[in-house]
XYZ file of C-alpha atoms in Angstrom:
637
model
C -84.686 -43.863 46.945
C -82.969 -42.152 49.817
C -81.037 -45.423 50.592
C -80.002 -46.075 46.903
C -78.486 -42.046 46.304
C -76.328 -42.755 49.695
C -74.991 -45.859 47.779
C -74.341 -44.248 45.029
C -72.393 -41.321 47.193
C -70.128 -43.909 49.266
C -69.362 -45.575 45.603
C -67.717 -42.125 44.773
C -65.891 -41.037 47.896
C -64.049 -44.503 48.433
C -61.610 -44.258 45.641
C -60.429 -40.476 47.139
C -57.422 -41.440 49.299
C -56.280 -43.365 47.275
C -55.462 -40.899 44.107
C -54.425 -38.181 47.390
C -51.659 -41.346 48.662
C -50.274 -41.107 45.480
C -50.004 -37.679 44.619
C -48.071 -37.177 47.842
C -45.850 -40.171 47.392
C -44.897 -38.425 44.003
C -44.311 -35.391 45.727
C -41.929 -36.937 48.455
C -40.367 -38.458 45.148
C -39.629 -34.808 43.799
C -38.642 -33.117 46.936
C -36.193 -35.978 48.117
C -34.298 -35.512 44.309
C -34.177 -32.052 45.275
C -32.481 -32.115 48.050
C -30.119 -34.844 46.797
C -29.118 -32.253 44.046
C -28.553 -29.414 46.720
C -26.322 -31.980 48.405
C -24.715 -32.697 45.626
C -24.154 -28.931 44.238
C -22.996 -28.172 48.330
C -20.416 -30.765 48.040
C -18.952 -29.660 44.611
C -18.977 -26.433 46.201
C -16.961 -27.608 49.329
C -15.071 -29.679 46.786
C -13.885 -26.622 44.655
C -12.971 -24.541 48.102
C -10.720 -27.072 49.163
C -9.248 -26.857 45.557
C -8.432 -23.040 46.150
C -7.449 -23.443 50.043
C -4.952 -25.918 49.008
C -3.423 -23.705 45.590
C -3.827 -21.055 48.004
C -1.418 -22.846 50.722
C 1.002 -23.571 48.117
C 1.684 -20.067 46.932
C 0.255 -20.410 43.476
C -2.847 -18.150 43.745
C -3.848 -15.285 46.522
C -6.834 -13.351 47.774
C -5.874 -10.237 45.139
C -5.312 -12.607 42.082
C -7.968 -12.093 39.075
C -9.752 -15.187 37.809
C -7.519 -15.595 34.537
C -4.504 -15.787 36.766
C -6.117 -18.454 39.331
C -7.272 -20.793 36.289
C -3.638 -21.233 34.961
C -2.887 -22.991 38.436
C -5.585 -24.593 39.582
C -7.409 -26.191 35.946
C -5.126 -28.980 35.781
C -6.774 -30.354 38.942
C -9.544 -32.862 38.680
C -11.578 -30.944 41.375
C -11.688 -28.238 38.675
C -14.094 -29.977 36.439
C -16.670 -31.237 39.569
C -18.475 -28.001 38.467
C -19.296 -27.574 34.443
C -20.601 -24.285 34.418
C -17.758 -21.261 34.336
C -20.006 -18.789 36.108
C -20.365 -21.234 38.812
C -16.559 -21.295 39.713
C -15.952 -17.851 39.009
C -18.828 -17.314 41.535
C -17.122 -19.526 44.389
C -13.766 -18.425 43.351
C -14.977 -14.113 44.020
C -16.709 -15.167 47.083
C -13.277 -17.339 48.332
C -11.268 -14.326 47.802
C -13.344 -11.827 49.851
C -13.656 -14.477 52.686
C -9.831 -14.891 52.138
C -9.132 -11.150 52.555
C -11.083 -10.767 55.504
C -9.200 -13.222 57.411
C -5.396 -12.025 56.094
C -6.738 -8.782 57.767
C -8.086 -10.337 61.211
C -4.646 -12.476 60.719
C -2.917 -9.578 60.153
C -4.356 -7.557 63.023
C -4.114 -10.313 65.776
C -0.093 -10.638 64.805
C 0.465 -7.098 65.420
C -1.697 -7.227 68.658
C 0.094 -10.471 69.768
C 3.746 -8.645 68.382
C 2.996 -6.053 70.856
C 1.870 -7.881 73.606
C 5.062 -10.657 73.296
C 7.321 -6.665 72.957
C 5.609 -5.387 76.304
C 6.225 -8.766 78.258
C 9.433 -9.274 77.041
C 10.418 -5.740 78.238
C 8.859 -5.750 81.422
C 10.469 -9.010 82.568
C 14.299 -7.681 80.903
C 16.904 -7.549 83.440
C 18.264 -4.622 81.478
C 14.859 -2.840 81.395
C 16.116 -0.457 84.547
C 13.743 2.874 85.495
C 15.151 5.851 83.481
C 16.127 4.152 80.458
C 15.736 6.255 77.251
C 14.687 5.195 74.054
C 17.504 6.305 72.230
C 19.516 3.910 74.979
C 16.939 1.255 74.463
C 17.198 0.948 70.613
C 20.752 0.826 70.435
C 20.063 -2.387 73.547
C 17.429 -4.261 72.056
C 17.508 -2.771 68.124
C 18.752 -6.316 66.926
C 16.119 -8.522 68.688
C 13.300 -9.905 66.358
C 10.502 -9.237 69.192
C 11.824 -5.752 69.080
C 11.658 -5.624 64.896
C 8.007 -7.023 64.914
C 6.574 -4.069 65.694
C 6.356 -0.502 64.056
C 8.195 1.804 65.356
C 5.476 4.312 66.723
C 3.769 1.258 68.532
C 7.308 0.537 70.167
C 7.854 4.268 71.396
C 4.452 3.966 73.048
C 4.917 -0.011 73.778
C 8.287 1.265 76.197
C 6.645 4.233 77.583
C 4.039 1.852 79.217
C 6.762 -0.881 80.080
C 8.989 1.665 81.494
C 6.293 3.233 83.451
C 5.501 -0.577 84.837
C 9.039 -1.054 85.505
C 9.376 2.051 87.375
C 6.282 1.632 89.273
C 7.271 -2.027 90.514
C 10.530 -1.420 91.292
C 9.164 1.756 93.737
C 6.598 -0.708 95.252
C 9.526 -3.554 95.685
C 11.471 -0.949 97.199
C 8.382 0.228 99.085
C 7.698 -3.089 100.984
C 11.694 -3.793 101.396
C 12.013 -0.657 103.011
C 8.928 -1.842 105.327
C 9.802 -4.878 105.574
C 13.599 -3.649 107.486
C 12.121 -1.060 109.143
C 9.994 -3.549 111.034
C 12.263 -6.430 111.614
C 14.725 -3.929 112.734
C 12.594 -2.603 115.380
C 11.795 -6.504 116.345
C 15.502 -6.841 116.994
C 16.163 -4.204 118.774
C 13.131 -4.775 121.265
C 14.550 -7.999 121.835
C 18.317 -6.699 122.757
C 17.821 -6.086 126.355
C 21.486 -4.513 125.802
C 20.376 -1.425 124.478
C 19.103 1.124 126.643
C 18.054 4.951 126.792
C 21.692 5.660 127.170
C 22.979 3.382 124.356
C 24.683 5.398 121.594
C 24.209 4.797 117.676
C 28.132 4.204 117.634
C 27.232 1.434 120.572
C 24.344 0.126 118.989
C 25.852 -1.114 115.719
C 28.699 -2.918 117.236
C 26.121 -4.915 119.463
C 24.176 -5.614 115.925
C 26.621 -6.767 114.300
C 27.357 -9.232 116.843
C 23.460 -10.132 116.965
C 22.948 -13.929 115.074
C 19.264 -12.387 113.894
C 20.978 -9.586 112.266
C 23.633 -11.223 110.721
C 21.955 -13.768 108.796
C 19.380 -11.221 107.330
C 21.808 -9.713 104.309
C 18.493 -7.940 103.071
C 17.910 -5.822 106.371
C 22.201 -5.502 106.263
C 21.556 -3.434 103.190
C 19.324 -0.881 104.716
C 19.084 2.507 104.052
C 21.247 4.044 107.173
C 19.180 7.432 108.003
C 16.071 4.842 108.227
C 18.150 2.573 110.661
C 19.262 5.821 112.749
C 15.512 7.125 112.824
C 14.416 3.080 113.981
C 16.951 3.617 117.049
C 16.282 6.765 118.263
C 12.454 6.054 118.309
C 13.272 2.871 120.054
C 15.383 4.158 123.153
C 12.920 7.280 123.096
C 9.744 5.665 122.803
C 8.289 7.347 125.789
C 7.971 10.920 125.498
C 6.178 14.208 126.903
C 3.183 13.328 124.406
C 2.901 9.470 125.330
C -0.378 7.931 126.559
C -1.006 5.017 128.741
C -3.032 3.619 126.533
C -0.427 3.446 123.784
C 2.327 2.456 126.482
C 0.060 -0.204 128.553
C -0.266 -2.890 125.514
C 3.915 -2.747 125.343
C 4.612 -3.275 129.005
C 1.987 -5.012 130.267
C 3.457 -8.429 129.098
C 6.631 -7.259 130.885
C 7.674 -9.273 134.100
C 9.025 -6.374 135.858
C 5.339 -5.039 135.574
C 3.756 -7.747 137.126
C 6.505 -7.892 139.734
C 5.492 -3.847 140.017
C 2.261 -4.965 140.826
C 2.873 -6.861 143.644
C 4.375 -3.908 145.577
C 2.933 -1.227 148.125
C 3.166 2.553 146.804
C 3.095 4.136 143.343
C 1.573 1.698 140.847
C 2.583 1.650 137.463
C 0.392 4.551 136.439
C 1.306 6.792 139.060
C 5.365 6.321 137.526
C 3.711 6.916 134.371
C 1.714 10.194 135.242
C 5.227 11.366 137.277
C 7.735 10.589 134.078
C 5.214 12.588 131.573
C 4.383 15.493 133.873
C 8.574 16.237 134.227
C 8.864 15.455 130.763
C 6.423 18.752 129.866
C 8.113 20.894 132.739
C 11.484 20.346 130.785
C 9.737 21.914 127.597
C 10.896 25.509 128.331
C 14.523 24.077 129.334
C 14.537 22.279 125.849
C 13.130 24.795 123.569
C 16.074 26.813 124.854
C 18.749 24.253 124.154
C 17.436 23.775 120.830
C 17.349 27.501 120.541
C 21.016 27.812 120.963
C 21.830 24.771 118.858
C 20.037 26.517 116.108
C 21.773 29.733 116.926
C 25.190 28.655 117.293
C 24.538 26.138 113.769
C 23.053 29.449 112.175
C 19.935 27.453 111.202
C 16.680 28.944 110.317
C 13.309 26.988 110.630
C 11.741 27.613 107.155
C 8.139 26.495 105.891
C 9.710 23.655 104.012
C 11.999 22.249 106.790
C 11.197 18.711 107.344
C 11.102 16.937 111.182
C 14.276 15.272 110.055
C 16.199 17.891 109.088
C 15.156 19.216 112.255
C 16.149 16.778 114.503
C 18.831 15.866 112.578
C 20.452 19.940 113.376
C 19.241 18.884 117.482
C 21.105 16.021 117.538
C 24.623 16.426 116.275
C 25.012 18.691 119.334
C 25.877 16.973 122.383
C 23.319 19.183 124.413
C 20.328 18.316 122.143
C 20.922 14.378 122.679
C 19.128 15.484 126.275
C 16.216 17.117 124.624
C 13.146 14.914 124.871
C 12.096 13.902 121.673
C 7.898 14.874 122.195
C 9.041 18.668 123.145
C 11.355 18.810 119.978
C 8.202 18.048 117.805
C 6.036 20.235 119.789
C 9.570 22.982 119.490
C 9.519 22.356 115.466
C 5.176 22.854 115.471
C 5.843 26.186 116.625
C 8.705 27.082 114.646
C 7.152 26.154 111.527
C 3.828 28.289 112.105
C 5.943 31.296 113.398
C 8.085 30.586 109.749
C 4.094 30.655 107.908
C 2.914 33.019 109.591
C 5.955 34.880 108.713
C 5.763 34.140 105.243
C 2.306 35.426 104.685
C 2.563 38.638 106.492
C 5.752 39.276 104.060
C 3.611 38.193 100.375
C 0.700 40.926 101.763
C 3.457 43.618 102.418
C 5.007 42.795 98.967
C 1.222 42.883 97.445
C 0.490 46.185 99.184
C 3.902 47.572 98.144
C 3.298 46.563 94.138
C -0.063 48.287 94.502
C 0.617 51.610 96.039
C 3.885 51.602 93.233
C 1.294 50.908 90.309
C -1.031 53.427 91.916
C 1.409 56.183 92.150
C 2.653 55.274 88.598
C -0.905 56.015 87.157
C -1.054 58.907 88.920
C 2.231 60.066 87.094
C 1.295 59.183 83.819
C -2.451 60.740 84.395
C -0.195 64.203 85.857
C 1.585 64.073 81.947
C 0.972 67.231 79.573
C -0.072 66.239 77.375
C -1.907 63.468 78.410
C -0.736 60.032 77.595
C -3.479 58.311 75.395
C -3.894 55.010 73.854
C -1.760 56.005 70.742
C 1.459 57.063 72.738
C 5.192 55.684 72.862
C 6.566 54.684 75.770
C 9.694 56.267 74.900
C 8.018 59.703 74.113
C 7.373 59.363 77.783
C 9.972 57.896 79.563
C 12.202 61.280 79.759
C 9.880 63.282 80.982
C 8.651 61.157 84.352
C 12.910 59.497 84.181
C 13.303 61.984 87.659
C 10.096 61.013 88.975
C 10.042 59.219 92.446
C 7.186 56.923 90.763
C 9.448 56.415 88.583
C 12.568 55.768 90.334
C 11.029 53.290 93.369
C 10.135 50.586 90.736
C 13.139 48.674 90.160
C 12.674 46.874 86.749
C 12.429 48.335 83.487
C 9.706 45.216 82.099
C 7.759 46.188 85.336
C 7.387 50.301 84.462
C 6.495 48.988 80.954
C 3.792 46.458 82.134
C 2.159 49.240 83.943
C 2.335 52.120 81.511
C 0.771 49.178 78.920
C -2.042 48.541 81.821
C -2.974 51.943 81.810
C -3.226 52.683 77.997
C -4.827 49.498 77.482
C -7.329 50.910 80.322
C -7.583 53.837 78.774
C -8.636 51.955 75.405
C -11.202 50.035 76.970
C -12.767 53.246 78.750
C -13.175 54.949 75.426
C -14.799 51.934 74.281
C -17.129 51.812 76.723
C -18.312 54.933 76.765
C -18.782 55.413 72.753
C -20.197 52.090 72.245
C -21.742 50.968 75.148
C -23.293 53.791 76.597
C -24.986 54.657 72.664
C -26.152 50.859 72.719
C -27.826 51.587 76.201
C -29.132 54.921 75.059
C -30.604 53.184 72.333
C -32.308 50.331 73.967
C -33.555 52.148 76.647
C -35.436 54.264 73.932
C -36.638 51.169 72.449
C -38.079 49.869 75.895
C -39.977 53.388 75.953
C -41.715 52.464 73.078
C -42.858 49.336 73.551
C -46.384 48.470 75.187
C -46.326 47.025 78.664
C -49.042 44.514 77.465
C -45.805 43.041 75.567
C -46.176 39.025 75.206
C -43.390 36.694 76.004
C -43.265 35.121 72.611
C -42.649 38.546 71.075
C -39.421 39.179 74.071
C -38.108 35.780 73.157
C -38.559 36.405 69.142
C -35.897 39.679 69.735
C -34.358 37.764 71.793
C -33.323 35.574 69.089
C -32.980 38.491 66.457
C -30.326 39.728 68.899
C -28.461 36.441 69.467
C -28.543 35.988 65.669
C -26.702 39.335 65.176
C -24.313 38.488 67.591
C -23.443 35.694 65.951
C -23.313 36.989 62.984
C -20.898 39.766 64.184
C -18.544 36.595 65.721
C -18.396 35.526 62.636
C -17.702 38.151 60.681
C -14.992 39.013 63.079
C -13.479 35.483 62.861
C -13.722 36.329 59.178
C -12.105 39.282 58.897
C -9.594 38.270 61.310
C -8.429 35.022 58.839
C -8.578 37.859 56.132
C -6.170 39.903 57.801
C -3.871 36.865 58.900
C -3.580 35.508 55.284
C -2.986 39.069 53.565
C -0.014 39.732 56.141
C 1.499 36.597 55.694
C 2.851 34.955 52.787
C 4.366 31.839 53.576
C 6.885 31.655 50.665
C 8.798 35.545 51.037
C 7.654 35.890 55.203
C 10.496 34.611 57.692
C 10.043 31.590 59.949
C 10.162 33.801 62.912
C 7.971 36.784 61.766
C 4.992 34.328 60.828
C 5.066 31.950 64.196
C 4.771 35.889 65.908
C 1.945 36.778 63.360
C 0.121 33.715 64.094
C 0.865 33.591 67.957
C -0.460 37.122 68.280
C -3.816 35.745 66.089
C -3.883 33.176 68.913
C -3.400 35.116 71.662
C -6.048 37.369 70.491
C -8.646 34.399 70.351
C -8.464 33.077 73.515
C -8.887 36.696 75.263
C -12.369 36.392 72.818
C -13.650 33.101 73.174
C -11.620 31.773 76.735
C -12.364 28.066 75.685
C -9.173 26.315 73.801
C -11.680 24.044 72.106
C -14.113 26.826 70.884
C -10.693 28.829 69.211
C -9.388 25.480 67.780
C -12.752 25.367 65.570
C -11.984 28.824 64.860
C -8.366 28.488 63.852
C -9.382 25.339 61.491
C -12.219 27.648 60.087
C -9.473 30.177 59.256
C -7.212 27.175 57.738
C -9.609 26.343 55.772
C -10.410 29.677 53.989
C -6.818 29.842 53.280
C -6.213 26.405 52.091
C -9.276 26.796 49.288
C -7.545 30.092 48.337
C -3.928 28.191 48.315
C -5.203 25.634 46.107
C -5.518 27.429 42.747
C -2.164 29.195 43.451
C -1.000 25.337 43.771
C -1.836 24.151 40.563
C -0.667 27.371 38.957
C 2.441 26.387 40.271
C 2.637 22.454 39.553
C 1.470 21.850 36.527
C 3.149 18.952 36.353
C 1.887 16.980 39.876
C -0.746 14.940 38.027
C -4.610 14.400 38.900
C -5.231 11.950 42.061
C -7.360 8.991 41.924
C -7.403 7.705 45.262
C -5.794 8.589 49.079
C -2.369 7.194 48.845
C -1.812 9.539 46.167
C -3.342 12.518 47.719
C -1.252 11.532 50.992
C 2.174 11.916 48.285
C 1.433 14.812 47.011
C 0.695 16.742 50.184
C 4.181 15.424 51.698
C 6.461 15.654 48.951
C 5.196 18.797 47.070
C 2.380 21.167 49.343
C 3.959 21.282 52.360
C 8.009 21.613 51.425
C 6.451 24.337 49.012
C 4.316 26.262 51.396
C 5.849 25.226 55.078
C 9.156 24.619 53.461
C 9.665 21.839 56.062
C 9.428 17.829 55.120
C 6.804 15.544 55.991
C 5.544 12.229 55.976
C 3.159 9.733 55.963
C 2.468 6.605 58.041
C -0.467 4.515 59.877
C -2.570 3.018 56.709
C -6.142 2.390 58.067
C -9.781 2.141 56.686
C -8.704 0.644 53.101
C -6.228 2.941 52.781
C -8.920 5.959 53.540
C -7.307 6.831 57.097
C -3.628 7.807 57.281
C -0.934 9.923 59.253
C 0.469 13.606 58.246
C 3.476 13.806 60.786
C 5.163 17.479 59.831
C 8.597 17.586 61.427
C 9.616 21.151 62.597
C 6.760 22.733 62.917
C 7.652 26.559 62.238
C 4.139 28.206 63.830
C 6.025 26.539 67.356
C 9.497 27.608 66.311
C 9.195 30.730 69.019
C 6.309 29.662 71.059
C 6.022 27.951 74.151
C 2.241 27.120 75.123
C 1.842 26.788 78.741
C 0.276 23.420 80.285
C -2.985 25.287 81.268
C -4.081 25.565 77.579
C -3.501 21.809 77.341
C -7.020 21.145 75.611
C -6.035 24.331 72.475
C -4.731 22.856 69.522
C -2.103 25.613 68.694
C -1.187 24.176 65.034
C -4.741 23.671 64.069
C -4.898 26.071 61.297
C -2.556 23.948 59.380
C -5.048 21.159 59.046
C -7.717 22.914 58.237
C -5.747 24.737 55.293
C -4.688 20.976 53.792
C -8.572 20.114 54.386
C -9.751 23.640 52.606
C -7.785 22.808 49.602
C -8.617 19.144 49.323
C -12.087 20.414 49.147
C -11.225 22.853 46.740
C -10.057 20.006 44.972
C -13.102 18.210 45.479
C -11.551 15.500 48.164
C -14.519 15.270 50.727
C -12.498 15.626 54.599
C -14.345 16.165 58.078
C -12.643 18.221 60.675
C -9.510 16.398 61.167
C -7.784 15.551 64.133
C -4.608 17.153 65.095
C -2.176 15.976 67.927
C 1.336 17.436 68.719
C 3.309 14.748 70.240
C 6.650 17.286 70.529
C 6.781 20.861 70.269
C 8.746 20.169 67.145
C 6.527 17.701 65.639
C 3.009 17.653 64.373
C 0.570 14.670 63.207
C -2.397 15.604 61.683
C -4.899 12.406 61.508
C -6.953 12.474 57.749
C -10.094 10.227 57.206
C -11.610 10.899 53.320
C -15.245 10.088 53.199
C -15.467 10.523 49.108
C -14.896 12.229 46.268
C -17.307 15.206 45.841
């Protein structure tokens, strides 16, 4: 039974594999169509692309065209029907064009990167390209070249700062190494003339140069510099001096036959003649410093702190008597000179110091001396008569420097009553407040009014900053307020600041904070006013209307716009004559403070107004008649 029901089961599980062989044979079937149709679709895909690439080459469709425009020019073509359904092609044809804009933009961008590497070559290697050339000079030069014309004219102001800067820096190098390069070979020459001695003069020296071969085939060492040539000689024919050591002189004479033939003699050896020379040498340092005393004298030439070695030895030297003078002792003779000259110097800026202190001092006491007393609130020229006679008065020799100090002591004055009203209460009152409190006190409740306190004072900065950009926009009014009045107003709102804050970079987010209150209250008096500037849609409007219309009407100066970046998000506000600068110089110390930034965050406070989303823009004055404020819009609000 058992052997007939494992029959039975082989019977049934023989025929398996075969069904499973063909099910996957039909499957391989399917999946092999499959692919043949993804093929196929690929290469009517490829097929159309070529279609647009080529109608695309010829001019007769572009990367901004619509899809009713592109079929007019490109449906005649057989490749046009490889593909039957519409949606299909108008697929392929969206996805071609944003493909095709990508690269006119990487296109685009690599021309004006190669345009401006081709302009910076092609200056640096001009023969005309010579170190001081000005722009001005430069456009009027190369204005008519094409590599000149390829690129914008911002990028080719900075493109010939940096090739004039290379120019300049080669041509000091080139000169560096000529210069060198002489000064060496000259020395070479003149160690090999065994004509020229310690008594050779210059006169001498350049007759028997000229008549050297070496020399005269050198036209490069013919056009030295002649001081450098002088300065060569002299340290050649006075090479040894009272400040030589044998160890610098040994290597130079040692190679010398008439040292080895010193050798080779009883007596002094080399050394000894060495020791001898140098020891008379120093002994003649009181004899020289005399001579060159005299010379000085009798020139009526004064050693000062910045008088060089040169000039120096050059006032030695035209006297017959200094051509004697050793040339160590006149360096050690200058040394001296010059520290007598510092020390001189510095004794005279403390006596000057001292004297402007005891003046100021006996000022104050005049002023404190006054009935009645001179407070914070009183004129200087309520003053002036009375103290006129005064020997305070009198010893101080400028009229700005009296003022300066009567200011000093007001302003003193000022701060003293401060101090004690305010301060001293504030002390009062904390010290009370300390009384109070329980000397069990945790730290978590000391750093909790801790914070309270910081928060206040805060707040109080800000209120101030507030108040401050009230006051500023009430007293001026930018359409009846002079040019000159309002770049004082502001620059005494500035000045102000930085004696607050005394970081540029924390008053230039103050000054924008002020901007922008004003510019969101300035933006309903705008439309009030132009009624007819109509609603913006996008940037490049926004960009018009600030240049042609808010500005001239506000700033009454022009402006424009340039550098189109970020899909036309990112632009350029350059503001010719800026009128806050018009009377203000800012010095080079406050480098980092944007002086002008309240004017970009006034446009930024009324764009918001207006709904136009802005961050805190960047502002850059490239002259101190020119502004460029940089805008990036992140949306529409």
């Amino acid at each position: 039974m058992e052997k007939a029901m494992k029959a039975t089961l082989a019977s049934m599980t023989v025929p398996l594999p075969a069904e499973t062989k063909v099910e996957t044979t039909e499957q391989i079937v399917e999946v092999q169509a499959e692919d043949n149709e993804q093929d196929l679709k690929k290469r009517q895909a490829e097929r159309f692309r070529d279609l647009l690439r080529d109608k695309y080459n010829e001019g007769k469709i572009s990367s901004t065209c619509n899809w009713e425009h592109a079929v007019k020019h490109i449906q005649s073509d057989p490749r046009f029907r490889i593909l039957t359904k519409v949606s299909e092609k108008k697929q392929l044809f969206n996805a071609w064009k944003v493909q095709r804009q990508k690269e006119e933009r990487d296109e685009k961008r690599l021309a004006i990167k190669k345009a401006k590497e081709d302009l910076e070559k092609w200056l640096q290697d001009h023969p005309k390209m010579k170190p001081g050339l000005k722009y001005m000079r430069a456009r009027e030069i190369f204005g008519k070249e094409a590599v000149w014309q390829a690129v914008h004219e911002d990028d080719r102001q900075d493109i010939f700062r940096e090739a004039l800067s290379y120019v300049t820096k080669r041509d000091a190098d080139l000169n560096r190494e000529t210069r060198k390069r002489n000064i060496k070979a000259l020395a070479e020459i003149l160690e090999s003339m065994d004509q020229i001695t310690y008594k050779t003069t210059w006169a001498q020296a350049q007759r028997l140069l000229i008549e050297n071969p070496q020399f005269a085939d050198d036209t490069t060492l013919q056009s030295m510099d002649k001081e450098d040539a002088l300065i060569v000689f002299e340290e050649h024919i006075r090479e040894l001096t009272s400040m030589s050591l044998w160890s610098s002189l040994y290597p130079v004479i040692s190679s010398d036959p008439r040292f080895d033939a010193m050798l080779t003699q009883d007596g002094s050896t080399p050394l000894d003649l060495f020791k001898f020379y140098v020891e008379e040498l120093k002994e003649q340092y009181g004899q020289d410093r005399r001579v060159i005393k005299d010379i000085l004298s009798d020139q009526k030439k004064v050693v000062q702190v910045d008088t060089t070695f040169e000039e120096f030895s050059k006032w030695v030297t035209s006297a017959e008597k200094g051509l004697v003078v050793d040339y160590g002792n006149m360096k050690l003779c200058y040394n001296s000179l010059v520290e007598k000259a510092e020390s001189k110097e510095r004794e005279a800026e403390r006596e000057e110091a001292r004297k402007k202190r005891r003046q100021e001092s006996e000022f104050r006491h005049l002023l404190r001396a006054q009935q009645p007393m001179v407070d914070a609130d009183t004129e200087w020229t309520a003053v002036r008569g009375k103290i006129e006679k005064e020997k305070a008065f009198i010893v101080i020799d400028s009229e700005e420097i009296r003022l300066k100090y009567f200011e000093d002591y007001k302003r003193s004055l000022s701060e003293a009553c401060s101090h004690h009203h305010s301060v001293s209460k504030k002390k009062k009152k904390d010290k009370k407040k300390r009384g109070k409190r329980s000397d069990k006190e945790s730290d978590s409740e000391s750093e909790t009014r801790e914070k309270k306190k910081r928060k206040k004072r805060m707040k109080e900065e800000k209120d101030s900053d507030d108040e401050k950009g009230r006051l500023f926009s009430n007293r001026c009014n930018f359409l009846e307020m002079s040019s000159e009045l309002f770049s004082l107003t502001y620059g005494a709102l500035v000045t102000e600041m930085l004696q607050d804050y005394e970081d540029p970079k924390q008053v230039n987010i103050r000054l924008d904070k002020i901007g922008f209150n004003m510019g969101t209250r300035l933006a309903d008096d705008f439309l009030a006013k132009n009624a007819h500037v109509p609603k913006c849609t996008d940037c490049r409007q926004i960009a018009d209307v600030l240049s042609k219309n808010a500005i001239p009407a506000y700033l009454g100066v022009p402006a424009t716009v340039s550098n189109w970046s970020s899909g036309d998000r990112e632009f350029s506000l350059i503001i010719e004559n800026n009128p806050l600068t018009e009377l203000v110089e800012v010095p080079s110390s406050l480098s980092a403070l944007n002086y002008s930034q309240v004017l970009a965050g006034a446009i930024r406070g009324g764009l918001e107004a207006l709904h136009f989303k802005v961050p805190f823009s960047i502002l850059i004055v490239v002259h101190s008649d020119l502004l460029r404020i940089f805008w990036y819009f992140v949306k529409t609000l």
